[in-house]
Amino acid sequence: MHMKEKSKKFGTFEGVFIPSIEAILGTVLFLILPRQVAESGLIKMLLIILFAHTVTVSTAFSLADCATNLNRIGAGGMYALVRKSLGIALGGSIGIQLYLAQAASIAFYSTGFAEPLQPIIAASPYFDFFVKAFPSPENQQQMIALSIYLVFFIIVFIGADFTIKLQKGILVILFMSILSIFLSPIISGTSNLFTGSINLHGSGNSGFIILVLVFTTFFPAVTGIGAGVGMSGDLKTPQKSIVSGTFRAIFVGLIVYLIAAFVFALMDPELLKSGSLTQVMGFSNGSIPAIIVFIGILVATSSSGLSYFMTGPRTLFALLDDNILPKKASFLKKDIIKGGKEPRIAIILTAILGAGVIFSGDTATISAIVGIAFLAVYGWINLAAFLERVSRNPSFRPSSKGHWLISLYGFIVCSVVIVIFSPPQSLIIGFGIGFFQIVIFMLILKFKSENKVEGVWWGVIFSLAAFLTSKLRHIVQGTKNWRPVVKVFAFSDSKDRINNSVLRIGEMIASYQGLVTSHIITTGNDDMNKDVHRGLEEPIHKILVGSKSELSTAVNNIIQSGDYSNIKTNTVLLQYDSRINWESIIDQVVNRSSLNLLLYKDNPFYSWKSIKNVYSEYSIDVWWRGTDNGNLSILISYIIYRSNLISKVKTNVRIIRKVDDDNQIDNAKKDIEQLISKARLTCSILVLPKDELDIQDNIKEISKDANLILIGLPDSKRESKDKVSGLKSIMYRFEKEVEAFTALPPVLFVRASSKINLIEE
């Protein structure tokens, strides 16, 4: 049963707006923005605020695209949206990264809560016992952070309903603190706080690098929208609430930051740079506005911590619900309270992970890791929406009014900000996060996704392929760019007669810069031969015919059928079958369709040795006569050689020629050597003298250990005018004497429709 079916549902205001706005209006507003305005000035700071919000707005549009396109979002927030578009493998790796960042964020907000409290507690006589127990300020801050962390845990453990009710009160206090800042020019009792002028240009360095650092320091303030989106599984109408609540939170946050920057620009910049905002406003003197602001700082950090304490376990729940994590971890979805509605075991695990971050020591590095991790997730959201838009999938019909340029802008800026976040540290962290995500992606792809990528990627690749192939009509291919585009045919009328060998040969030929389409023509029923796909990478089309006499007709019809776009079939590979009318097939393939013909004659007494990664070595013998068929045979052997090279299978190619006159041996060998040298091919050469043996006997003796034999199939119309001898005679009488090759290793008969040049002039 899904969480969304059990949990109490929230509306837009309490479910999305409150968590988002409280995460946006956090420590940056109270602790960082005043100093930034003092150093950079109002004009530059306003530009930075506006620019940072353009990224958030673009991400919000992307969120709207992804959210309004789904009928059901479920738990997981941003992970759930990304997973639907980018697939289980990539989406799962992003979700794990998001969950870890959320868990670590709780610890940082707890530390942020403890930071302003530590000097006050250390100076208070009521806490002498605490100071004696933990004399180091760093340890004091860690213990205070741990204490508030436990409070957060207890609140969230009680339930989301209780937490959100508490956050409503926090929101009131937060806006009271903000209102105190806005009204401070009127009610402040500090006479020297305001200068009577506006700090437009700042009092510090204003170089480009400084502005970049100011931007990267401010930018995390506007990334709090993930806190509201993370409640997706607990919303009444998530599609509507995510969009409406996110945009409202961004708008309110923008207005608050713009007004706050203007107020801080009225204050003395030297005072703002010398102390915290509460000190400047007279906290030590008991100033009411300063006390309210101090409380606001505490509730701002606590509200953000509570938000991620709620969303983190829900992201983990979604990962478990999608079977991303091992099944042994499925107990984390459960509630320790009978009939409970919360993922409390997941909350406990999240609390343990976050507590470790508090005592990690290097909070600056982990803070950068969390910030970059969130940026990466926002970048993926933008990329997902961009890909959905540009691929033009018919199933992508969001009700939002986004545009691919908006999403692309958000993705690019998120990527750039990651790089400039804190160089060179950010580069190391960015590469580390990228490597971590790649590892997780590969693990999920292998163990959870059967090595198949899903999501928007098929549509993206299809759209790109359709666009590129449409341009082929304006490009002349020529022999220089020849690639094997193969239609493969196998025949069967029972499961036992299926032979995967010809299908695998087709894959080997096309796997190196080529394309293959496999067909099985069968007279059996549609349920047989279910195992034929096993071990094959390419899809197989099954064609049912009524009788054996229709096999040849089916082949001819498929050969004549149209190809996709401007990628035309140039080669036909057929499994030899005595039921086929080969005269008709050869005439259709070579003479009428001008296609290369490859006829595969298997040997049931030879084990299939060409399966990739089974044998460490693979041997090919090319019986070459120097005609068009010979050139194509050598090219096919080279393609298989390169295909096996990719599969790390050592392949030996040998070119064998038999002469009619012993005086031709030296010249024949020299001609082949020159051809091989100019064509830059890797193979050995064997020239046989004339003898009284039939060619089958020569092949049986010389090529008995080969994995594959290639022999030219002569053009009867062209070569019948010549004096046919030996090999030519055998090929000319192929249909009558093909059974003579039964005792040989697998043979691939080659017939070229036109001459293929091995040497580029």
XYZ file of C-alpha atoms in Angstrom, residues 25-32 109 111-117 170 173-178 277-278 289-304:
41
model
C 14.100 32.617 4.100
C 16.851 31.006 6.148
C 20.255 31.931 7.484
C 21.296 33.767 4.300
C 18.666 36.440 4.882
C 19.714 37.167 8.464
C 23.423 36.332 8.596
C 24.896 36.627 5.083
C 20.669 23.597 9.838
C 24.643 23.635 13.340
C 23.280 26.920 12.009
C 20.838 26.989 14.908
C 23.639 26.366 17.397
C 26.059 28.961 16.015
C 24.359 32.135 17.371
C 23.403 30.353 20.612
C 7.321 29.219 13.085
C 7.587 34.272 14.091
C 9.732 34.310 10.956
C 7.665 37.026 9.304
C 7.601 39.017 12.545
C 11.398 38.992 12.454
C 11.418 40.057 8.818
C 22.812 41.874 12.401
C 21.534 41.305 15.937
C 13.669 44.406 17.267
C 17.080 42.780 17.748
C 15.625 40.123 20.042
C 12.849 39.402 17.544
C 15.423 39.116 14.752
C 17.509 36.771 16.911
C 14.490 34.553 17.470
C 13.821 34.732 13.736
C 17.321 33.429 13.027
C 16.692 30.467 15.305
C 13.286 29.605 13.876
C 14.537 30.071 10.287
C 17.222 27.439 10.748
C 14.914 25.152 12.714
C 12.146 25.335 10.114
C 14.564 24.409 7.329
